[in-house]
């Protein structure tokens, strides 16, 4: 009998196949004591295991490339955290085995993260994966992971660590479903990059029996357990129609009546550029420069290194628009040379622009490097600041850009509700706005973007979030300036139409989503998008907003 379950769809497409479950977690090692004269040997074992796991994560990142590489490199740095290693060695010195010392030290750090604010709590799953890999190596047992199978399957897991998600083979893993996670979790982001249909935040997914046939709709978040022949045919037909629409629509983003909506790509560095170019991106709407800085948490990269990385991206889009976000450090991206180590709640503390204004030399070097990287290129460079709270922040950033001699447009990200509420004031100092809907939702609803239990509040269809988007777009229109969206909301084709109807002037997303958004926009007029936006804002819940917009755009 067919059963329907609903989670959060995070990666477009349909997958139909038998279920295979992720391997179980590493068992807790025994808490036995060792003689004092064995402590040094055990500490050496622990250090070797840590280095081996960090090297493996880096190797997996190099193999995967793109967005996955940045995520795995950050995870490798987590494994090598000096304070964490020191805690492991302290525990071994008083009698713990290497594996028990690692397990207990990570448990203590895990508790700190879970209670340290929204951003850091969202890294618990990554930390657990690092711990499991180190403990498995010390115990001499295989690390549980993606199951072996000669036949394609749908993968079900409690959660997927970046190291597993990054190397999924789309030829075998038709799609995946997780019990935890959210629309902006690492597994969701990497699923979109791989083009694998995915649904997250589905409680009870682990109870679906091995070998059961399921149909996964990564757009709606629906899972059909034991789908009927009719349901399978219906979903396969819809998937085929979607694929045909994608191949039939090319060129710049626009509504069916010619209203232009530039479709840009989110990139983390030069490795992400080829996929963006292949997808037909009209430029870059979010160049996340922090990944360049995360290569070494002890010091900022040299001006020369920054110039080379920036120029590689700028050269890929001649005559195109490239929007660069200056370093967004702090919270889940701490840097020893920049961010405080003792903040009680880093997500609400000194992060983003606040960190840069406290370290003007770092900001000045980055702005100078961007200026030099753009010299002689026909690209339209725009530079924006993260975590802008008010006009004072916007002015400080614009002044820093001018002092560095940067010939580019200066903009502000809208990630804090105050910036949306006072957008027109901020636009007196800068030339454009870019909405980071992931953080804007997080701060609007006090809902961690990585925690599945609050994923409904991270849903970009929330009417309150749409209201803040509308406020920002209205302010930009009144000032004769642009207002784009570079958060994950832009990757939802239906929501892209609503955002266009709200007055957003450009959309930026992962490269894999661009063809879907382009094809959907091309089917609707601007007036239809505006009516859909009004219907969505009139709703009371995210689900009602989505259904209301869908009804308008489908002509119901």
Tab-separated table of N, CA and C in Angstrom, residues 143-292:
chain	number	residue	atom	x	y	z
A	143	UNK	N	35.354	2.609	8.737
A	143	UNK	CA	34.463	3.722	9.007
A	143	UNK	C	33.132	3.452	8.320
A	144	UNK	N	32.019	3.376	9.073
A	144	UNK	CA	30.717	3.176	8.424
A	144	UNK	C	30.460	4.282	7.402
A	145	UNK	N	29.892	3.900	6.303
A	145	UNK	CA	29.658	4.917	5.279
A	145	UNK	C	28.644	4.473	4.270
A	146	UNK	N	28.785	4.980	3.055
A	146	UNK	CA	27.850	4.675	1.983
A	146	UNK	C	27.904	3.183	1.678
A	147	UNK	N	26.765	2.513	1.601
A	147	UNK	CA	26.763	1.057	1.383
A	147	UNK	C	27.308	0.661	0.019
A	148	UNK	N	27.861	-0.555	-0.037
A	148	UNK	CA	28.317	-1.097	-1.315
A	148	UNK	C	27.120	-1.659	-2.069
A	149	UNK	N	27.007	-1.346	-3.332
A	149	UNK	CA	25.899	-1.860	-4.132
A	149	UNK	C	26.262	-1.763	-5.605
A	150	UNK	N	25.919	-2.816	-6.336
A	150	UNK	CA	26.143	-2.791	-7.782
A	150	UNK	C	24.965	-2.175	-8.528
A	151	UNK	N	23.842	-2.057	-7.821
A	151	UNK	CA	22.629	-1.528	-8.435
A	151	UNK	C	22.307	-0.144	-7.868
A	152	UNK	N	21.750	0.744	-8.669
A	152	UNK	CA	21.370	2.076	-8.167
A	152	UNK	C	20.366	1.965	-7.025
A	153	UNK	N	20.414	2.927	-6.116
A	153	UNK	CA	19.548	2.880	-4.932
A	153	UNK	C	19.278	4.279	-4.408
A	154	UNK	N	18.307	4.371	-3.491
A	154	UNK	CA	18.023	5.607	-2.762
A	154	UNK	C	18.631	5.450	-1.372
A	155	UNK	N	19.508	6.369	-1.013
A	155	UNK	CA	20.225	6.286	0.262
A	155	UNK	C	19.429	6.971	1.374
A	156	UNK	N	19.294	6.285	2.512
A	156	UNK	CA	18.642	6.868	3.680
A	156	UNK	C	19.636	6.885	4.841
A	157	UNK	N	19.709	8.018	5.530
A	157	UNK	CA	20.652	8.158	6.635
A	157	UNK	C	20.070	9.092	7.690
A	158	UNK	N	20.590	8.993	8.901
A	158	UNK	CA	20.196	9.962	9.929
A	158	UNK	C	20.630	11.340	9.480
A	159	UNK	N	21.858	11.445	9.028
A	159	UNK	CA	22.378	12.667	8.418
A	159	UNK	C	23.541	12.243	7.553
A	160	UNK	N	23.964	13.072	6.643
A	160	UNK	CA	25.101	12.757	5.800
A	160	UNK	C	26.226	13.737	6.080
A	161	UNK	N	27.372	13.201	6.408
A	161	UNK	CA	28.532	14.061	6.636
A	161	UNK	C	29.054	14.555	5.291
A	162	UNK	N	29.692	15.720	5.280
A	162	UNK	CA	30.219	16.236	4.012
A	162	UNK	C	31.143	15.257	3.302
A	163	UNK	N	31.967	14.523	4.074
A	163	UNK	CA	32.918	13.594	3.455
A	163	UNK	C	32.211	12.490	2.694
A	164	UNK	N	31.028	12.105	3.141
A	164	UNK	CA	30.254	11.088	2.428
A	164	UNK	C	29.494	11.695	1.261
A	165	UNK	N	28.862	12.825	1.495
A	165	UNK	CA	28.039	13.459	0.456
A	165	UNK	C	28.877	13.871	-0.749
A	166	UNK	N	30.071	14.383	-0.482
A	166	UNK	CA	30.908	14.929	-1.553
A	166	UNK	C	31.271	13.895	-2.607
A	167	UNK	N	31.409	12.640	-2.190
A	167	UNK	CA	31.871	11.621	-3.121
A	167	UNK	C	30.778	10.636	-3.531
A	168	UNK	N	29.524	11.006	-3.326
A	168	UNK	CA	28.440	10.154	-3.804
A	168	UNK	C	28.535	10.016	-5.324
A	169	UNK	N	28.293	8.834	-5.809
A	169	UNK	CA	28.308	8.590	-7.254
A	169	UNK	C	26.873	8.708	-7.768
A	170	UNK	N	26.550	9.766	-8.500
A	170	UNK	CA	25.168	9.946	-8.982
A	170	UNK	C	24.678	8.801	-9.855
A	171	UNK	N	25.610	8.013	-10.391
A	171	UNK	CA	25.199	6.867	-11.203
A	171	UNK	C	24.636	5.745	-10.336
A	172	UNK	N	25.031	5.701	-9.067
A	172	UNK	CA	24.545	4.675	-8.146
A	172	UNK	C	23.547	5.223	-7.139
A	173	UNK	N	23.828	6.416	-6.599
A	173	UNK	CA	22.933	7.017	-5.611
A	173	UNK	C	21.923	7.880	-6.356
A	174	UNK	N	20.737	7.324	-6.540
A	174	UNK	CA	19.714	8.018	-7.319
A	174	UNK	C	19.211	9.263	-6.606
A	175	UNK	N	19.191	9.206	-5.277
A	175	UNK	CA	18.741	10.311	-4.450
A	175	UNK	C	19.002	9.950	-3.007
A	176	UNK	N	18.819	10.900	-2.099
A	176	UNK	CA	18.977	10.542	-0.694
A	176	UNK	C	17.965	11.255	0.178
A	177	UNK	N	17.721	10.625	1.330
A	177	UNK	CA	16.767	11.128	2.308
A	177	UNK	C	17.437	11.081	3.670
A	178	UNK	N	17.356	12.174	4.444
A	178	UNK	CA	17.930	12.176	5.787
A	178	UNK	C	16.876	12.555	6.817
A	179	UNK	N	17.074	12.028	8.024
A	179	UNK	CA	16.154	12.349	9.113
A	179	UNK	C	16.393	13.751	9.651
A	180	UNK	N	17.642	14.189	9.604
A	180	UNK	CA	18.003	15.496	10.153
A	180	UNK	C	18.431	16.421	9.030
A	181	UNK	N	19.030	17.557	9.423
A	181	UNK	CA	19.480	18.523	8.428
A	181	UNK	C	18.390	19.519	8.065
A	182	UNK	N	18.770	20.508	7.291
A	182	UNK	CA	17.847	21.553	6.872
A	182	UNK	C	18.159	21.981	5.452
A	183	UNK	N	17.407	22.928	4.907
A	183	UNK	CA	17.601	23.337	3.511
A	183	UNK	C	18.948	23.988	3.232
A	184	UNK	N	19.645	24.456	4.280
A	184	UNK	CA	20.953	25.081	4.046
A	184	UNK	C	22.074	24.300	4.717
A	185	UNK	N	21.820	23.051	5.096
A	185	UNK	CA	22.864	22.214	5.682
A	185	UNK	C	23.885	21.853	4.609
A	186	UNK	N	25.056	21.400	5.046
A	186	UNK	CA	26.090	21.030	4.081
A	186	UNK	C	25.612	19.929	3.139
A	187	UNK	N	24.877	18.955	3.674
A	187	UNK	CA	24.414	17.868	2.808
A	187	UNK	C	23.466	18.388	1.729
A	188	UNK	N	22.623	19.362	2.071
A	188	UNK	CA	21.702	19.938	1.090
A	188	UNK	C	22.455	20.714	0.017
A	189	UNK	N	23.408	21.509	0.442
A	189	UNK	CA	24.193	22.307	-0.505
A	189	UNK	C	24.955	21.409	-1.466
A	190	UNK	N	25.566	20.341	-0.922
A	190	UNK	CA	26.345	19.449	-1.770
A	190	UNK	C	25.448	18.613	-2.677
A	191	UNK	N	24.247	18.273	-2.215
A	191	UNK	CA	23.305	17.538	-3.066
A	191	UNK	C	22.956	18.355	-4.303
A	192	UNK	N	22.712	19.637	-4.103
A	192	UNK	CA	22.391	20.504	-5.234
A	192	UNK	C	23.580	20.607	-6.186
A	193	UNK	N	24.778	20.681	-5.616
A	193	UNK	CA	25.974	20.768	-6.458
A	193	UNK	C	26.152	19.499	-7.294
A	194	UNK	N	25.783	18.342	-6.724
A	194	UNK	CA	25.913	17.073	-7.430
A	194	UNK	C	24.752	16.827	-8.398
A	195	UNK	N	23.655	17.564	-8.205
A	195	UNK	CA	22.483	17.330	-9.022
A	195	UNK	C	21.723	16.077	-8.615
A	196	UNK	N	21.832	15.691	-7.324
A	196	UNK	CA	21.157	14.495	-6.815
A	196	UNK	C	19.883	14.915	-6.090
A	197	UNK	N	18.710	14.374	-6.449
A	197	UNK	CA	17.471	14.710	-5.728
A	197	UNK	C	17.634	14.381	-4.242
A	198	UNK	N	17.157	15.261	-3.381
A	198	UNK	CA	17.348	15.024	-1.947
A	198	UNK	C	16.217	15.630	-1.137
A	199	UNK	N	15.877	14.920	-0.053
A	199	UNK	CA	14.894	15.387	0.921
A	199	UNK	C	15.517	15.232	2.301
A	200	UNK	N	15.439	16.282	3.126
A	200	UNK	CA	16.003	16.244	4.472
A	200	UNK	C	14.893	16.489	5.493
A	201	UNK	N	15.283	16.384	6.777
A	201	UNK	CA	14.358	16.667	7.888
A	201	UNK	C	13.088	15.825	7.805
A	202	UNK	N	13.273	14.515	7.564
A	202	UNK	CA	12.135	13.593	7.502
A	202	UNK	C	12.217	12.622	8.683
A	203	UNK	N	11.595	12.963	9.818
A	203	UNK	CA	11.632	12.077	10.988
A	203	UNK	C	11.075	10.698	10.640
A	204	UNK	N	11.754	9.665	11.150
A	204	UNK	CA	11.280	8.314	10.905
A	204	UNK	C	11.748	7.710	9.596
A	205	UNK	N	12.552	8.444	8.829
A	205	UNK	CA	13.026	7.905	7.548
A	205	UNK	C	13.807	6.616	7.759
A	206	UNK	N	14.531	6.537	8.877
A	206	UNK	CA	15.336	5.355	9.158
A	206	UNK	C	14.519	4.100	9.376
A	207	UNK	N	13.215	4.238	9.573
A	207	UNK	CA	12.349	3.079	9.801
A	207	UNK	C	11.873	2.436	8.500
A	208	UNK	N	12.139	3.076	7.381
A	208	UNK	CA	11.769	2.471	6.088
A	208	UNK	C	12.685	1.275	5.855
A	209	UNK	N	12.116	0.129	5.634
A	209	UNK	CA	12.887	-1.109	5.559
A	209	UNK	C	13.837	-1.137	4.367
A	210	UNK	N	14.997	-1.765	4.582
A	210	UNK	CA	15.978	-1.970	3.526
A	210	UNK	C	15.315	-2.698	2.357
A	211	UNK	N	15.555	-2.228	1.148
A	211	UNK	CA	15.017	-2.880	-0.030
A	211	UNK	C	13.647	-2.386	-0.463
A	212	UNK	N	13.003	-1.573	0.390
A	212	UNK	CA	11.690	-1.018	0.028
A	212	UNK	C	11.844	-0.051	-1.148
A	213	UNK	N	10.925	-0.096	-2.087
A	213	UNK	CA	10.952	0.847	-3.208
A	213	UNK	C	10.306	2.158	-2.766
A	214	UNK	N	11.004	3.251	-2.999
A	214	UNK	CA	10.467	4.567	-2.679
A	214	UNK	C	10.621	5.477	-3.891
A	215	UNK	N	9.775	6.478	-3.953
A	215	UNK	CA	9.881	7.519	-4.981
A	215	UNK	C	10.106	8.840	-4.257
A	216	UNK	N	11.171	9.534	-4.607
A	216	UNK	CA	11.574	10.763	-3.926
A	216	UNK	C	11.394	11.950	-4.864
A	217	UNK	N	10.665	12.955	-4.415
A	217	UNK	CA	10.528	14.196	-5.176
A	217	UNK	C	11.312	15.279	-4.451
A	218	UNK	N	12.486	15.602	-4.979
A	218	UNK	CA	13.355	16.575	-4.334
A	218	UNK	C	12.857	17.995	-4.415
A	219	UNK	N	11.827	18.246	-5.204
A	219	UNK	CA	11.264	19.590	-5.299
A	219	UNK	C	10.212	19.831	-4.221
A	220	UNK	N	9.318	18.859	-4.041
A	220	UNK	CA	8.220	19.038	-3.081
A	220	UNK	C	8.545	18.502	-1.691
A	221	UNK	N	9.576	17.631	-1.580
A	221	UNK	CA	9.891	17.021	-0.299
A	221	UNK	C	9.064	15.780	-0.013
A	222	UNK	N	8.300	15.311	-1.001
A	222	UNK	CA	7.437	14.141	-0.793
A	222	UNK	C	8.200	12.840	-1.031
A	223	UNK	N	7.923	11.857	-0.178
A	223	UNK	CA	8.458	10.508	-0.324
A	223	UNK	C	7.274	9.557	-0.426
A	224	UNK	N	7.205	8.796	-1.488
A	224	UNK	CA	6.133	7.818	-1.667
A	224	UNK	C	6.716	6.427	-1.422
A	225	UNK	N	6.304	5.807	-0.320
A	225	UNK	CA	6.795	4.485	0.048
A	225	UNK	C	5.909	3.442	-0.601
A	226	UNK	N	6.534	2.542	-1.391
A	226	UNK	CA	5.745	1.558	-2.126
A	226	UNK	C	4.847	2.206	-3.148
A	227	UNK	N	5.368	3.065	-4.009
A	227	UNK	CA	4.513	3.793	-4.956
A	227	UNK	C	3.810	2.853	-5.933
A	228	UNK	N	2.591	3.194	-6.270
A	228	UNK	CA	1.834	2.423	-7.247
A	228	UNK	C	2.437	2.636	-8.634
A	229	UNK	N	2.047	1.764	-9.559
A	229	UNK	CA	2.526	1.916	-10.934
A	229	UNK	C	2.092	3.267	-11.507
A	230	UNK	N	0.866	3.693	-11.129
A	230	UNK	CA	0.365	4.979	-11.617
A	230	UNK	C	1.207	6.138	-11.090
A	231	UNK	N	1.560	6.081	-9.797
A	231	UNK	CA	2.364	7.146	-9.192
A	231	UNK	C	3.753	7.197	-9.823
A	232	UNK	N	4.343	6.034	-10.042
A	232	UNK	CA	5.675	5.990	-10.661
A	232	UNK	C	5.627	6.578	-12.064
A	233	UNK	N	4.596	6.202	-12.821
A	233	UNK	CA	4.463	6.722	-14.189
A	233	UNK	C	4.256	8.233	-14.173
A	234	UNK	N	3.457	8.690	-13.217
A	234	UNK	CA	3.185	10.135	-13.102
A	234	UNK	C	4.466	10.904	-12.790
A	235	UNK	N	5.267	10.404	-11.832
A	235	UNK	CA	6.501	11.096	-11.456
A	235	UNK	C	7.541	11.032	-12.563
A	236	UNK	N	7.637	9.896	-13.237
A	236	UNK	CA	8.591	9.768	-14.332
A	236	UNK	C	8.227	10.696	-15.492
A	237	UNK	N	6.927	10.834	-15.742
A	237	UNK	CA	6.473	11.737	-16.804
A	237	UNK	C	6.781	13.184	-16.448
A	238	UNK	N	6.566	13.524	-15.175
A	238	UNK	CA	6.858	14.893	-14.723
A	238	UNK	C	8.350	15.188	-14.828
A	239	UNK	N	9.174	14.199	-14.475
A	239	UNK	CA	10.625	14.380	-14.553
A	239	UNK	C	11.068	14.556	-16.003
A	240	UNK	N	10.464	13.769	-16.913
A	240	UNK	CA	10.811	13.874	-18.339
A	240	UNK	C	10.405	15.232	-18.897
A	241	UNK	N	9.225	15.707	-18.482
A	241	UNK	CA	8.749	17.016	-18.952
A	241	UNK	C	9.662	18.125	-18.450
A	242	UNK	N	10.096	17.985	-17.202
A	242	UNK	CA	10.985	18.977	-16.615
A	242	UNK	C	12.312	19.010	-17.372
A	243	UNK	N	12.844	17.827	-17.699
A	243	UNK	CA	14.110	17.749	-18.425
A	243	UNK	C	13.990	18.376	-19.811
A	244	UNK	N	12.863	18.118	-20.478
A	244	UNK	CA	12.641	18.694	-21.811
A	244	UNK	C	12.559	20.212	-21.744
A	245	UNK	N	11.902	20.717	-20.711
A	245	UNK	CA	11.771	22.169	-20.551
A	245	UNK	C	13.131	22.808	-20.316
A	246	UNK	N	13.980	22.107	-19.580
A	246	UNK	CA	15.316	22.647	-19.301
A	246	UNK	C	16.125	22.796	-20.581
A	247	UNK	N	16.096	21.779	-21.409
A	247	UNK	CA	16.906	21.821	-22.627
A	247	UNK	C	16.351	22.797	-23.657
A	248	UNK	N	15.053	23.092	-23.551
A	248	UNK	CA	14.421	23.981	-24.532
A	248	UNK	C	14.626	25.454	-24.215
A	249	UNK	N	14.983	25.755	-22.965
A	249	UNK	CA	15.115	27.149	-22.553
A	249	UNK	C	16.584	27.518	-22.406
A	250	UNK	N	17.010	28.517	-23.144
A	250	UNK	CA	18.404	28.971	-23.085
A	250	UNK	C	18.440	30.493	-23.010
A	251	UNK	N	19.635	31.028	-22.853
A	251	UNK	CA	19.805	32.471	-22.869
A	251	UNK	C	19.629	33.118	-21.515
A	252	UNK	N	19.603	34.454	-21.490
A	252	UNK	CA	19.479	35.181	-20.228
A	252	UNK	C	18.141	34.906	-19.545
A	253	UNK	N	18.126	35.070	-18.231
A	253	UNK	CA	16.899	34.875	-17.476
A	253	UNK	C	15.892	35.969	-17.777
A	254	UNK	N	14.642	35.572	-17.976
A	254	UNK	CA	13.583	36.544	-18.258
A	254	UNK	C	12.229	35.872	-18.113
A	255	UNK	N	11.212	36.677	-17.818
A	255	UNK	CA	9.842	36.175	-17.794
A	255	UNK	C	9.359	36.021	-19.232
A	256	UNK	N	8.194	35.419	-19.412
A	256	UNK	CA	7.707	35.157	-20.767
A	256	UNK	C	7.393	36.437	-21.537
A	257	UNK	N	7.159	37.538	-20.823
A	257	UNK	CA	6.878	38.807	-21.507
A	257	UNK	C	8.108	39.706	-21.567
A	258	UNK	N	9.289	39.108	-21.351
A	258	UNK	CA	10.523	39.840	-21.596
A	258	UNK	C	11.107	40.620	-20.440
A	259	UNK	N	10.541	40.525	-19.250
A	259	UNK	CA	11.117	41.199	-18.082
A	259	UNK	C	12.404	40.484	-17.683
A	260	UNK	N	13.526	41.173	-17.747
A	260	UNK	CA	14.822	40.546	-17.513
A	260	UNK	C	15.077	40.304	-16.019
A	261	UNK	N	15.547	39.107	-15.724
A	261	UNK	CA	15.937	38.734	-14.363
A	261	UNK	C	17.279	38.012	-14.477
A	262	UNK	N	18.397	38.730	-14.406
A	262	UNK	CA	19.700	38.079	-14.538
A	262	UNK	C	19.848	36.910	-13.566
A	263	UNK	N	20.327	35.782	-14.082
A	263	UNK	CA	20.544	34.582	-13.275
A	263	UNK	C	22.040	34.400	-13.087
A	264	UNK	N	22.470	34.535	-11.854
A	264	UNK	CA	23.883	34.533	-11.499
A	264	UNK	C	24.215	33.290	-10.678
A	265	UNK	N	25.498	33.030	-10.491
A	265	UNK	CA	25.932	31.837	-9.767
A	265	UNK	C	26.581	32.194	-8.441
A	266	UNK	N	26.386	31.339	-7.455
A	266	UNK	CA	27.116	31.428	-6.192
A	266	UNK	C	28.376	30.576	-6.323
A	267	UNK	N	29.534	31.145	-6.045
A	267	UNK	CA	30.792	30.383	-6.146
A	267	UNK	C	31.636	30.626	-4.907
A	268	UNK	N	32.506	29.652	-4.634
A	268	UNK	CA	33.418	29.777	-3.509
A	268	UNK	C	34.848	30.014	-3.948
A	269	UNK	N	35.104	29.928	-5.250
A	269	UNK	CA	36.458	30.125	-5.763
A	269	UNK	C	36.547	29.670	-7.206
A	270	UNK	N	37.749	29.701	-7.786
A	270	UNK	CA	37.932	29.341	-9.203
A	270	UNK	C	37.417	27.953	-9.556
A	271	UNK	N	37.461	26.996	-8.612
A	271	UNK	CA	37.040	25.626	-8.912
A	271	UNK	C	35.560	25.532	-9.246
A	272	UNK	N	34.763	26.495	-8.780
A	272	UNK	CA	33.323	26.465	-9.030
A	272	UNK	C	32.925	27.135	-10.343
A	273	UNK	N	33.869	27.779	-10.992
A	273	UNK	CA	33.549	28.575	-12.181
A	273	UNK	C	33.108	27.738	-13.377
A	274	UNK	N	33.787	26.620	-13.712
A	274	UNK	CA	33.377	25.867	-14.905
A	274	UNK	C	31.910	25.456	-14.894
A	275	UNK	N	31.406	24.984	-13.748
A	275	UNK	CA	30.002	24.576	-13.669
A	275	UNK	C	29.080	25.769	-13.878
A	276	UNK	N	29.472	26.936	-13.363
A	276	UNK	CA	28.656	28.143	-13.528
A	276	UNK	C	28.598	28.566	-14.990
A	277	UNK	N	29.731	28.512	-15.666
A	277	UNK	CA	29.777	28.883	-17.088
A	277	UNK	C	28.947	27.909	-17.915
A	278	UNK	N	29.078	26.602	-17.613
A	278	UNK	CA	28.337	25.583	-18.362
A	278	UNK	C	26.831	25.744	-18.184
A	279	UNK	N	26.411	26.177	-16.997
A	279	UNK	CA	24.976	26.351	-16.729
A	279	UNK	C	24.421	27.622	-17.349
A	280	UNK	N	25.285	28.448	-17.923
A	280	UNK	CA	24.826	29.675	-18.559
A	280	UNK	C	24.645	30.829	-17.603
A	281	UNK	N	25.360	30.814	-16.487
A	281	UNK	CA	25.268	31.920	-15.531
A	281	UNK	C	25.676	33.223	-16.216
A	282	UNK	N	24.949	34.279	-15.902
A	282	UNK	CA	25.228	35.586	-16.502
A	282	UNK	C	26.257	36.373	-15.706
A	283	UNK	N	26.823	35.733	-14.728
A	283	UNK	CA	27.815	36.354	-13.869
A	283	UNK	C	27.811	35.645	-12.529
A	284	UNK	N	28.400	36.287	-11.551
A	284	UNK	CA	28.465	35.739	-10.194
A	284	UNK	C	27.722	36.686	-9.263
A	285	UNK	N	26.750	36.155	-8.532
A	285	UNK	CA	25.993	36.989	-7.602
A	285	UNK	C	26.493	36.901	-6.184
A	286	UNK	N	27.321	35.879	-5.919
A	286	UNK	CA	27.925	35.726	-4.599
A	286	UNK	C	29.238	34.971	-4.741
A	287	UNK	N	30.327	35.679	-4.603
A	287	UNK	CA	31.660	35.083	-4.558
A	287	UNK	C	32.062	35.072	-3.094
A	288	UNK	N	32.026	33.875	-2.485
A	288	UNK	CA	32.344	33.725	-1.063
A	288	UNK	C	33.864	33.686	-0.894
A	289	UNK	N	34.447	34.774	-0.500
A	289	UNK	CA	35.911	34.831	-0.435
A	289	UNK	C	36.494	34.208	0.834
A	290	UNK	N	35.647	33.845	1.817
A	290	UNK	CA	36.192	33.339	3.075
A	290	UNK	C	36.938	32.021	2.917
A	291	UNK	N	36.596	31.246	1.880
A	291	UNK	CA	37.262	29.967	1.719
A	291	UNK	C	38.759	30.146	1.430
A	292	UNK	N	39.114	31.245	0.812
A	292	UNK	CA	40.519	31.544	0.581
A	292	UNK	C	41.236	31.774	1.906
